[in-house]
mmCIF file of C-alpha atoms in Angstrom:
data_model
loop_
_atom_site.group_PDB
_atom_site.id
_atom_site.type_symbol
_atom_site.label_atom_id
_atom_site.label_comp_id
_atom_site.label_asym_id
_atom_site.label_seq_id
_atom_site.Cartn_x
_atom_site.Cartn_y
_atom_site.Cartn_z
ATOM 1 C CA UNK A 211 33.292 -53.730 22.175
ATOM 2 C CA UNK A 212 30.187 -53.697 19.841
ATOM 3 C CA UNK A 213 27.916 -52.480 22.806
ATOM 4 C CA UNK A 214 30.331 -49.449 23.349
ATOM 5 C CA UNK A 215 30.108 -48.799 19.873
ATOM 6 C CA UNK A 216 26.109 -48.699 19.828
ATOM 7 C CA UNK A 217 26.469 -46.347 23.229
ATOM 8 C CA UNK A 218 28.930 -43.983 21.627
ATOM 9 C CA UNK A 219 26.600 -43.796 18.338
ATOM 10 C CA UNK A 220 23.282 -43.544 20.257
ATOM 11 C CA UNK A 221 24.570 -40.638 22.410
ATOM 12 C CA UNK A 222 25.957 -38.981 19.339
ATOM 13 C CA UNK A 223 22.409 -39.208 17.657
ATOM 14 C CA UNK A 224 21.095 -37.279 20.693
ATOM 15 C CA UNK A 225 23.482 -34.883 20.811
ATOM 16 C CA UNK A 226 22.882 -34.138 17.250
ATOM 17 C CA UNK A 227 19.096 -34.203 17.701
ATOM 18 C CA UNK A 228 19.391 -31.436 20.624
ATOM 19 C CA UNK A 229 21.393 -29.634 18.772
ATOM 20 C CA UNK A 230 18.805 -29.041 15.994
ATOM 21 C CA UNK A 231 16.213 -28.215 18.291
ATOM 22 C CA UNK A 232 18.147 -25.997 20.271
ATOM 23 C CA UNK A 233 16.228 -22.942 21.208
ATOM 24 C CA UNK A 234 17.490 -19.578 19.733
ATOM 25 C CA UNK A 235 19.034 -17.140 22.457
ATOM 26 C CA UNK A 236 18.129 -13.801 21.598
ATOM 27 C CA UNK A 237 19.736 -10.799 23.148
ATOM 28 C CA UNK A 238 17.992 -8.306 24.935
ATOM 29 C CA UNK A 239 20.382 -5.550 26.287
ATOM 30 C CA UNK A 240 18.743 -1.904 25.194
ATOM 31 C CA UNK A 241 21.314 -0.258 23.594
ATOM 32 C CA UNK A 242 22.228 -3.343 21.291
ATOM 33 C CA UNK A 243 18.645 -3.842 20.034
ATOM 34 C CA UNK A 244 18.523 0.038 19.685
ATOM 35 C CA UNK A 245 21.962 0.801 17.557
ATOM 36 C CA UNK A 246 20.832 -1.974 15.851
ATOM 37 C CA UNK A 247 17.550 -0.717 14.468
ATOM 38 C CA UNK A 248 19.058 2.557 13.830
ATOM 39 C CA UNK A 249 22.009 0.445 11.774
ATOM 40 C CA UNK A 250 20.017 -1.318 9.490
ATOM 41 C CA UNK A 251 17.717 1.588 8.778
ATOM 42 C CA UNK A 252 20.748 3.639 8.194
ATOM 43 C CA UNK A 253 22.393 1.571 5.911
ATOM 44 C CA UNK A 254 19.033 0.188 3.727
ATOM 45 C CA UNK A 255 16.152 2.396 4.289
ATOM 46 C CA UNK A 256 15.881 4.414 0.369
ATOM 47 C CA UNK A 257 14.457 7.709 1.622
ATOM 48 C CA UNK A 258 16.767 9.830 4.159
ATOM 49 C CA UNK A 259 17.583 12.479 1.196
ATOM 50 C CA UNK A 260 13.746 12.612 -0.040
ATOM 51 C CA UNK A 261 12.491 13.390 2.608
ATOM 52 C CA UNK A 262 15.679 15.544 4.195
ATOM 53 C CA UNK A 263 15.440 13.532 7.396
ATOM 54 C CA UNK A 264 18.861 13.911 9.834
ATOM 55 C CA UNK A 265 18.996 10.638 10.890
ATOM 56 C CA UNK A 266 21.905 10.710 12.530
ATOM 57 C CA UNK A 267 20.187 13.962 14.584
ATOM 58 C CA UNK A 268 17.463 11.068 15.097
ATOM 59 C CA UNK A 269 20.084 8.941 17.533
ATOM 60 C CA UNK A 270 20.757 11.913 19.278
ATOM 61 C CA UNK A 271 17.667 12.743 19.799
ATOM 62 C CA UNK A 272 15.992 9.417 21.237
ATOM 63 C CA UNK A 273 19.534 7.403 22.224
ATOM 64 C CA UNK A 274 19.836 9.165 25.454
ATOM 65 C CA UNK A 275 16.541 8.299 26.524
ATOM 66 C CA UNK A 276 17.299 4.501 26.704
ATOM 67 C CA UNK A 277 18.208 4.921 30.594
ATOM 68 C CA UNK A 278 14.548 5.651 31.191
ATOM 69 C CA UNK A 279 13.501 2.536 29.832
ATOM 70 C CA UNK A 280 13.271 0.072 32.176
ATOM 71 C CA UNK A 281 11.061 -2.737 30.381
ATOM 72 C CA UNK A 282 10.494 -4.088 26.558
ATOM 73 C CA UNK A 283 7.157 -2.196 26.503
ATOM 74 C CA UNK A 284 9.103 0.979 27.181
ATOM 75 C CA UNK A 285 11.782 0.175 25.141
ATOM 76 C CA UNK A 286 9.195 -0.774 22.015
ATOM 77 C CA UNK A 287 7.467 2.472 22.730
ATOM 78 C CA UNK A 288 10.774 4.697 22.410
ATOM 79 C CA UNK A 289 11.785 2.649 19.726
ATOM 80 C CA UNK A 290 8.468 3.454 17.983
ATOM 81 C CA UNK A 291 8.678 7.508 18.481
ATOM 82 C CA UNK A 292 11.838 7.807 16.640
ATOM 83 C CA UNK A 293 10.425 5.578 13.712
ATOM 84 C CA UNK A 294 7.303 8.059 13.782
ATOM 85 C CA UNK A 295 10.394 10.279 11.741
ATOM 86 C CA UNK A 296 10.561 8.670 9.207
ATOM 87 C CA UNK A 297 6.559 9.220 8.472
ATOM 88 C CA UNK A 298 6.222 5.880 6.290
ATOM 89 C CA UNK A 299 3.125 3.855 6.670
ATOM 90 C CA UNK A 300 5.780 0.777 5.389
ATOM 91 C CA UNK A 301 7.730 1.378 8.543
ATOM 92 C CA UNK A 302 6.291 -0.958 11.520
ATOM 93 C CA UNK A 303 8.468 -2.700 14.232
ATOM 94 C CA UNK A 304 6.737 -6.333 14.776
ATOM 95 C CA UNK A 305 7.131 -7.698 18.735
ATOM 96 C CA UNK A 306 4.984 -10.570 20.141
ATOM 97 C CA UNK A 307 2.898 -7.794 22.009
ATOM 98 C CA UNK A 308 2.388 -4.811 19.467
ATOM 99 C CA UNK A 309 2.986 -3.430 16.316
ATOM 100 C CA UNK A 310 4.079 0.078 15.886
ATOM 101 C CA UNK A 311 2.497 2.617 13.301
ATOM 102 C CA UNK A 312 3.407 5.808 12.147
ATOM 103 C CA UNK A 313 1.319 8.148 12.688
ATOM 104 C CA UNK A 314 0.264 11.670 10.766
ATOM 105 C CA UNK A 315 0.456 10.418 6.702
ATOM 106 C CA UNK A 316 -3.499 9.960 6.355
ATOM 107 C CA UNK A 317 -5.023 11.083 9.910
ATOM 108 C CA UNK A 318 -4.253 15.002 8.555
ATOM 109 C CA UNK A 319 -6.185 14.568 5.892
ATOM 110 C CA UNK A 320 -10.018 14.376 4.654
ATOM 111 C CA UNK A 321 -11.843 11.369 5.547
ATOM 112 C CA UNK A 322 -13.321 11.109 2.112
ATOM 113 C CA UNK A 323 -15.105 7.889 2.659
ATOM 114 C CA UNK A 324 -18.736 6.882 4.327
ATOM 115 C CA UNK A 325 -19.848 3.182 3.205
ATOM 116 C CA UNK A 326 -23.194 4.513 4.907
ATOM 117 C CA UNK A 327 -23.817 6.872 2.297
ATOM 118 C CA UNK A 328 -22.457 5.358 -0.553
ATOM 119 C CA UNK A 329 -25.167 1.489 0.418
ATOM 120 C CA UNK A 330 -28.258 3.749 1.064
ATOM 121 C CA UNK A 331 -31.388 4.658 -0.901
ATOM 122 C CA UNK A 332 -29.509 7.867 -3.103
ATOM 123 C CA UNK A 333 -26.623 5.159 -4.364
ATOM 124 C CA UNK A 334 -26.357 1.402 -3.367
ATOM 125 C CA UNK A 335 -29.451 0.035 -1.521
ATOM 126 C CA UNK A 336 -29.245 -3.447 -2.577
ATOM 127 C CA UNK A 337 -26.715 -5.627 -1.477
ATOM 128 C CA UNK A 338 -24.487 -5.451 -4.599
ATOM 129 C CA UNK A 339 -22.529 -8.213 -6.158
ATOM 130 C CA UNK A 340 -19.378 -10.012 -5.154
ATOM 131 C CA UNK A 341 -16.979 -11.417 -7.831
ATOM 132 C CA UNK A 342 -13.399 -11.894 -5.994
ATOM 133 C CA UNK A 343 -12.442 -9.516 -4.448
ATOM 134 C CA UNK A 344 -14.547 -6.768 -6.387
ATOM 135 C CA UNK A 345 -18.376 -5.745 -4.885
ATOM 136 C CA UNK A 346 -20.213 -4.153 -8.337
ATOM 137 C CA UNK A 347 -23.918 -2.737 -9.026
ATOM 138 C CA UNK A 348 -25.391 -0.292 -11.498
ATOM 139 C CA UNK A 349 -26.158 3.269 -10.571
ATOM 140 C CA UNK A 350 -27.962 5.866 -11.832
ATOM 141 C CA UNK A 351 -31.293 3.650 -13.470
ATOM 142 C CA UNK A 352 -28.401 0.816 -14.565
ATOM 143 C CA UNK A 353 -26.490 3.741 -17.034
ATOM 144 C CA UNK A 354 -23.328 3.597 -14.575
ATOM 145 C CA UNK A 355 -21.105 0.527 -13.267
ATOM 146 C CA UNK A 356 -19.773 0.897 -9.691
ATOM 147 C CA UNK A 357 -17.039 -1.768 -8.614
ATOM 148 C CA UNK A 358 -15.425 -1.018 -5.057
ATOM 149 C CA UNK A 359 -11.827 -2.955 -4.487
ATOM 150 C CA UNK A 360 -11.119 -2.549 -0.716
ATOM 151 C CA UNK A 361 -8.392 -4.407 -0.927
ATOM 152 C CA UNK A 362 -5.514 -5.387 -3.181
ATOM 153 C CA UNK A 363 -5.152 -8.401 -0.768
ATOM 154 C CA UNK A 364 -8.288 -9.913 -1.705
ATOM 155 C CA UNK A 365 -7.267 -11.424 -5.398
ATOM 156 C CA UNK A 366 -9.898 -11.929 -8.644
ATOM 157 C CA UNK A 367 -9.466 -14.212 -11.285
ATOM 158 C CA UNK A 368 -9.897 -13.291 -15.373
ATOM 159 C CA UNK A 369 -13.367 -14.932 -15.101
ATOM 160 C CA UNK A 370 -14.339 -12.642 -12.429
ATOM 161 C CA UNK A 371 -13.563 -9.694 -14.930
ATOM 162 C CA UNK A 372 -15.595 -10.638 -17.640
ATOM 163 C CA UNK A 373 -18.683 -11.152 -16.012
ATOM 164 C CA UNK A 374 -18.082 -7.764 -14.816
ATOM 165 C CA UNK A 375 -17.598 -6.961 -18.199
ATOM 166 C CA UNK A 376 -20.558 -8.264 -19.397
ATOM 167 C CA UNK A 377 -22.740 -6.594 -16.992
ATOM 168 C CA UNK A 378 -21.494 -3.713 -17.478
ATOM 169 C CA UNK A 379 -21.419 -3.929 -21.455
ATOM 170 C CA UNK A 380 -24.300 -1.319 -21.823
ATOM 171 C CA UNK A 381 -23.380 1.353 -19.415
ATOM 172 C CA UNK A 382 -22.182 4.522 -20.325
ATOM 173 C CA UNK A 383 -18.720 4.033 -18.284
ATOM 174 C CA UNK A 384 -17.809 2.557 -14.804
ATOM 175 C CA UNK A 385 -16.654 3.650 -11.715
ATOM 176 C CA UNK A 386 -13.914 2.067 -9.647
ATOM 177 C CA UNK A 387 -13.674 2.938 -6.339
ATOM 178 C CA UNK A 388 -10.570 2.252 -4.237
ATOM 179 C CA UNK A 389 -11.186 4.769 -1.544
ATOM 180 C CA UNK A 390 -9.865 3.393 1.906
ATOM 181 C CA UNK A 391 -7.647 0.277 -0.301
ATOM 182 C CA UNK A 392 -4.312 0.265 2.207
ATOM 183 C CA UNK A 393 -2.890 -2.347 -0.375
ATOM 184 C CA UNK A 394 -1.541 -5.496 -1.138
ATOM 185 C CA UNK A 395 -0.240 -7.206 -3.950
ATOM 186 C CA UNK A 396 1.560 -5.722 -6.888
ATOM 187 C CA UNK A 397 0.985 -7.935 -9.313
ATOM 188 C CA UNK A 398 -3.474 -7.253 -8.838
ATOM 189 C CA UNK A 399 -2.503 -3.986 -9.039
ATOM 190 C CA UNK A 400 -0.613 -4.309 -12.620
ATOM 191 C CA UNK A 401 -2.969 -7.262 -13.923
ATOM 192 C CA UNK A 402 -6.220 -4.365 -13.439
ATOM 193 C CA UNK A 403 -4.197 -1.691 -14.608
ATOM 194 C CA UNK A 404 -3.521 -3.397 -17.854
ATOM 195 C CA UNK A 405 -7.104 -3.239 -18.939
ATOM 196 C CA UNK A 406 -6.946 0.135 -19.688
ATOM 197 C CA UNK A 407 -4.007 0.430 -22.080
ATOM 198 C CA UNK A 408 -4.122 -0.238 -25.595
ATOM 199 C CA UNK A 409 -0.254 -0.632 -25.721
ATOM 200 C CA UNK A 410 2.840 -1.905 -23.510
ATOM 201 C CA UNK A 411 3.744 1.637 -21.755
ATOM 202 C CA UNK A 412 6.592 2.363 -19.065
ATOM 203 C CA UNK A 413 4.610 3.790 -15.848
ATOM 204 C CA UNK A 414 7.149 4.232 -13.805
ATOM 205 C CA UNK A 415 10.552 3.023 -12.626
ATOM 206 C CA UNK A 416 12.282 2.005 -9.574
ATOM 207 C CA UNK A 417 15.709 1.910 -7.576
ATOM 208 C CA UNK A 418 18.076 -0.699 -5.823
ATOM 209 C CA UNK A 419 20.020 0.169 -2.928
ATOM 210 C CA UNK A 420 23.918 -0.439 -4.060
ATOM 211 C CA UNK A 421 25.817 0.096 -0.671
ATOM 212 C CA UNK A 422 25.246 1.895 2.549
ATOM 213 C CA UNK A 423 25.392 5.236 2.144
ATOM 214 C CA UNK A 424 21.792 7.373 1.555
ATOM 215 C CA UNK A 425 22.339 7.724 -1.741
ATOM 216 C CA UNK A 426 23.761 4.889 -3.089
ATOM 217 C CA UNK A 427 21.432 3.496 -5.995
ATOM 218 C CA UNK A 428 21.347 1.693 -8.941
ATOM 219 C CA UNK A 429 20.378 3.205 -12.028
ATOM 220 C CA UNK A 430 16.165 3.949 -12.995
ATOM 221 C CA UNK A 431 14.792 0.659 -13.659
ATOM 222 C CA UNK A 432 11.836 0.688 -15.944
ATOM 223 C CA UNK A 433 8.312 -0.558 -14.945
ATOM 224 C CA UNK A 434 5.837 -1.305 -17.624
ATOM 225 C CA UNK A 435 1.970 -1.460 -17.592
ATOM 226 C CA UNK A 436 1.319 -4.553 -20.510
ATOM 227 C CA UNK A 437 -2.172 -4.846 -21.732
ATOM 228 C CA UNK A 438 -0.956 -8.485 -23.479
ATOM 229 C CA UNK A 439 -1.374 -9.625 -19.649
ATOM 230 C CA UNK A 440 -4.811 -8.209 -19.465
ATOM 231 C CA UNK A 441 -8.218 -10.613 -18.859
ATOM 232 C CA UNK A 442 -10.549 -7.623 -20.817
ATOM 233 C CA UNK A 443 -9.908 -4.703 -23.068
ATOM 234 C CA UNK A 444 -11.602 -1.191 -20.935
ATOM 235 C CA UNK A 445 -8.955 1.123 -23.078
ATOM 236 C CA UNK A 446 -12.444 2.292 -24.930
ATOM 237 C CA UNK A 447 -14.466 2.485 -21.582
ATOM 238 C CA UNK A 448 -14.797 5.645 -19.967
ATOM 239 C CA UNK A 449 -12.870 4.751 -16.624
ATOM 240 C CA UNK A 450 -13.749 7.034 -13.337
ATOM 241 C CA UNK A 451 -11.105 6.080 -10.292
ATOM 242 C CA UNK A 452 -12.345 7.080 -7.039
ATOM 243 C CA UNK A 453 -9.198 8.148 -4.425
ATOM 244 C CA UNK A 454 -8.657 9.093 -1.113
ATOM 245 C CA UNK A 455 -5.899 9.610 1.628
ATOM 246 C CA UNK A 456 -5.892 6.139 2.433
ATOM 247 C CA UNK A 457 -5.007 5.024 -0.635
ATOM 248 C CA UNK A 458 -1.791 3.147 -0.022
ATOM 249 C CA UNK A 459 0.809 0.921 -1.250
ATOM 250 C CA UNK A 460 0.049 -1.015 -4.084
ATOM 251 C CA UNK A 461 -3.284 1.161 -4.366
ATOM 252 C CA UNK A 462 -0.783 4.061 -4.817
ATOM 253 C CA UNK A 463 1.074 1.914 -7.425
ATOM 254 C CA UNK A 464 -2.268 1.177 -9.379
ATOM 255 C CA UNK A 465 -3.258 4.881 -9.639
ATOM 256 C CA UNK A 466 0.353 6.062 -10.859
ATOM 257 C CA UNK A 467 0.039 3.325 -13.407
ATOM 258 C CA UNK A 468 -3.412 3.894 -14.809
ATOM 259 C CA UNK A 469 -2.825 8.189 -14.741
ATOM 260 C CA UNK A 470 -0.863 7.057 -18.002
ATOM 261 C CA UNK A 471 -4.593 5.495 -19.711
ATOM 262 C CA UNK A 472 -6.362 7.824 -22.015
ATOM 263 C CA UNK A 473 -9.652 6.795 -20.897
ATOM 264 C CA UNK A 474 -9.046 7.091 -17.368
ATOM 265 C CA UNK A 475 -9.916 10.242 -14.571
ATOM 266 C CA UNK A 476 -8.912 10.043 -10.969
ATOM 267 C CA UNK A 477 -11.262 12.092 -8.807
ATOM 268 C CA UNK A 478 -11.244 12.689 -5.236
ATOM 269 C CA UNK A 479 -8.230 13.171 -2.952
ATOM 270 C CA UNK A 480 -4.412 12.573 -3.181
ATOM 271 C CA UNK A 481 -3.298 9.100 -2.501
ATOM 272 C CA UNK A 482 -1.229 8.119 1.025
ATOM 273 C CA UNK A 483 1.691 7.498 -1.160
ATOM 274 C CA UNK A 484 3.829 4.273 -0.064
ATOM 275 C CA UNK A 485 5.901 3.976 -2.937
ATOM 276 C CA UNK A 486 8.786 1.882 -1.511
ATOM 277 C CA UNK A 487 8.794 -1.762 -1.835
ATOM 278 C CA UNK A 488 9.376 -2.994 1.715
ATOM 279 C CA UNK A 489 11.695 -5.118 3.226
ATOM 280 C CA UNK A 490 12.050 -7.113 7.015
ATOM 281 C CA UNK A 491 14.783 -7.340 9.013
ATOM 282 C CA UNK A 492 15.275 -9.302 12.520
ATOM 283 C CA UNK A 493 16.788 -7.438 15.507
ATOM 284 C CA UNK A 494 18.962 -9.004 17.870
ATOM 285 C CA UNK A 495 16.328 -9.242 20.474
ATOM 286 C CA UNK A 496 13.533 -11.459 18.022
ATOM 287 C CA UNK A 497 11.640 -8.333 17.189
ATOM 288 C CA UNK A 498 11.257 -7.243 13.579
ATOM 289 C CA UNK A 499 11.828 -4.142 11.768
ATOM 290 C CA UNK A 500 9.594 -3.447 8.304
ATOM 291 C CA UNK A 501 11.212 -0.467 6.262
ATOM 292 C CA UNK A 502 10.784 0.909 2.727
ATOM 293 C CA UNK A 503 14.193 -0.428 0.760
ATOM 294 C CA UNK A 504 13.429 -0.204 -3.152
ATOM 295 C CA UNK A 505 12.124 3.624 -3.821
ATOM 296 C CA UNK A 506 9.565 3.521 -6.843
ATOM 297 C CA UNK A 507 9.094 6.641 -9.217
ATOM 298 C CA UNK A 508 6.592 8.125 -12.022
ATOM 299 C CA UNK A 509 7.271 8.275 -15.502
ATOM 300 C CA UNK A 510 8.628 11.873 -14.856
ATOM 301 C CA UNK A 511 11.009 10.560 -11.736
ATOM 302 C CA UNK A 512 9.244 11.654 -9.129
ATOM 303 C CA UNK A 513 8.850 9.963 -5.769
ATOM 304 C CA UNK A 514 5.727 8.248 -5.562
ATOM 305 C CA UNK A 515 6.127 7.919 -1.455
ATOM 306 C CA UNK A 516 4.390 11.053 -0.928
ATOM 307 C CA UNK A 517 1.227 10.494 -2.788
ATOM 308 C CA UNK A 518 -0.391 10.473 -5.888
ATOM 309 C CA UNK A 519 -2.320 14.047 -6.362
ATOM 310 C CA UNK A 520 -6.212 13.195 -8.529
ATOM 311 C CA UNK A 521 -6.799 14.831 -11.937
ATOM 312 C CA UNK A 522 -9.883 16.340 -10.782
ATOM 313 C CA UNK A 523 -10.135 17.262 -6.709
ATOM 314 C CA UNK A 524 -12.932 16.491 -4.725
ATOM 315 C CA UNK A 525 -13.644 16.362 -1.023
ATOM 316 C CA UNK A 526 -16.857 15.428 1.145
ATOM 317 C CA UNK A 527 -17.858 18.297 2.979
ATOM 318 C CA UNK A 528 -19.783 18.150 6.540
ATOM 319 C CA UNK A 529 -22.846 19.691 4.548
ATOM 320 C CA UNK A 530 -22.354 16.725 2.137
ATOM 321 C CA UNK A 531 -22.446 14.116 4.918
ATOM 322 C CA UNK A 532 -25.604 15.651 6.532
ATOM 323 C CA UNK A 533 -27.621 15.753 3.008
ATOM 324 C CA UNK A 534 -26.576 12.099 2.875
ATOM 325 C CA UNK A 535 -24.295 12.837 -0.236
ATOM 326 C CA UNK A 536 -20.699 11.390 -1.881
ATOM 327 C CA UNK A 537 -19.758 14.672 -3.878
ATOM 328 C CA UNK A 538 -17.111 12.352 -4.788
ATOM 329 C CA UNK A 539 -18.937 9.538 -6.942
ATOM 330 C CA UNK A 540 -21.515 12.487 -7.777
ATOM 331 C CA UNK A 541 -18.659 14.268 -9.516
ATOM 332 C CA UNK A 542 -17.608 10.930 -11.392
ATOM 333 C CA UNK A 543 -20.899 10.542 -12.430
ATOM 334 C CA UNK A 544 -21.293 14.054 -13.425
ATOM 335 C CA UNK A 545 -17.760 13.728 -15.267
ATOM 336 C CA UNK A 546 -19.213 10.434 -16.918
ATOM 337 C CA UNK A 547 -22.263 11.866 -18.653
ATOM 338 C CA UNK A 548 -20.375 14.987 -19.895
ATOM 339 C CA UNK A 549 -17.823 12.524 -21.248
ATOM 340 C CA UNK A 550 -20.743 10.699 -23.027
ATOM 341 C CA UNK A 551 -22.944 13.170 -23.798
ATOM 342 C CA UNK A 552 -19.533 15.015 -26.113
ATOM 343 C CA UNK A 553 -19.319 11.379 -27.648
ATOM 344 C CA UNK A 554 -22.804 11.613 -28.714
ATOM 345 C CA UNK A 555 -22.595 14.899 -29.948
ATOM 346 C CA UNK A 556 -19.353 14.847 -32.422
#
């Protein structure tokens, strides 16, 4: 009787163990793994009425073309026109053999950005120096800081701003160049922003989603920019930001913040926007959908998904790129001495 007992309790234990390993069963009919992408973008993507998209149009536009799909790769590939709508750079569907990308939000638009002309003889022609995520080196006989951030991914640390800082303490104001900066983390793109406020400051605000239809949102939620977080104090420093198309995400978030600093001049191009906070959901066939769920706004309410637009305009021309010149940090520079040489003067 005991031995039955120990048979009856080891099979049990094998049973249960199979049954947490068991592996998961995904379903892979078309039309199911279609309706549902279209479903849970219906119901939680935040910008159908911004941007005046039919998405119900959208269905019947690409729906009837699932009979022509007669693989994954074709299925992934339809699936990945009709996101192209949408035109978000947030948007991707994630399988184990691509990602897809929207296309037309930055390829429309000036390049802005040579790394070749900005580390040669007329700018950068020493290798510069690397403090986090930050590359920094004088310009113009030491009188002018130059920090490029390519990416809001790549952190820094308080100490890596005050040795910045103190290199810098003598220069008649710095440029910051996040040209080409796709992104990353929010909270790098507050902590630098704070450095150039002298006082907490709302710089923004953002929206929940509250049910399923298009427009169902919570009230504006303020977002502040708080200098109390910041490592250093720039709200004296004359402050040049360098922008492009390809400015996106949180880089979009960091130049709607610091437009609100005193000290601080954008120059170059409008930013690629990507003001919704994004969110992942699985589809029934494994793959993964990445949409824009929590619409952020400016100060004044306005979308920030569509780009931020640069206090002073500025684009490379070919005849720039042929002389070898980045009309874009030459302007900051330009706008940098004028700045000081007014100082001087009153």
């Amino acid at each position: 009787m005991k031995r039955s007992i120990i048979y009856i309790l080891i099979i049990c234990l094998l049973f249960s163990g199979c049954e947490g390993n068991t592996i998961k069963e995904y379903n892979n009919d078309a039309q199911t793994n279609f309706d549902a992408l279209w479903e849970i973008l219906d119901e939680k993507y935040c910008y159908f009425s911004a941007k005046e998209l039919d998405w119900i149009g959208v269905y019947n536009e690409y729906q009837p073309k699932i009979r022509y799909c007669k693989n994954q790769f074709s299925l992934f590939s339809l699936m990945g026109k009709m996101l192209d709508t949408l035109q978000d750079g947030h948007v991707n569907l994630y399988s184990a053999f691509d990602v897809t990308r929207c296309k037309g939000w930055y390829e429309n638009y000036p390049e802005d950005y040579y790394s070749n002309i900005i580390y040669s003889n007329k700018y950068i022609s020493t290798d510069p120096k690397i403090a986090g995520g930050f590359r920094y080196s004088y310009l113009n006989n030491n009188e002018i800081g130059y920090i490029q951030y390519s990416s809001f991914s790549n952190g820094f640390s308080s100490a890596n701003l005050h040795y910045i800082d103190y290199y810098f303490k003598d220069t008649k104001g710095i440029i910051i160049d996040v040209r080409n900066n796709g992104g990353g983390q929010l909270n790098y793109s507050e902590l630098l922003a704070s450095c150039f406020f002298k006082e907490k400051t709302i710089t923004g605000y953002m929206k929940h989603k509250t049910g399923k239809g298009h427009d169902d949102f919570s009230d504006p939620m303020p977002i502040y920019t708080d200098p109390s977080t910041a490592p250093i104090d720039w709200s004296d420093k004359t402050i040049v930001i360098l922008t492009n198309r390809k400015c996106y995400s949180a880089t979009n978030d960091f130049i709607v913040r610091v437009k609100h600093a005193p000290n601080v001049v954008v120059i170059g191009g409008i930013t690629g926007g990507g003001g919704g906070m994004p969110l992942s959901q699985e589809l029934p066939n494994g793959w993964m959908i990445r949409f824009s769920a929590v619409p952020m706004f400016d100060s004044d309410m306005n979308h920030t998904e569509f780009g931020v637009e640069p206090d002073i305009e500025v684009h490379i021309t070919e005849q720039n790129i042929e002389n070898g010149e980045d009309a874009i940090i030459d302007k900051a520079i330009e706008y940098i001495y004028a700045i000081h040489n007014t100082d001087t003067t009153n």
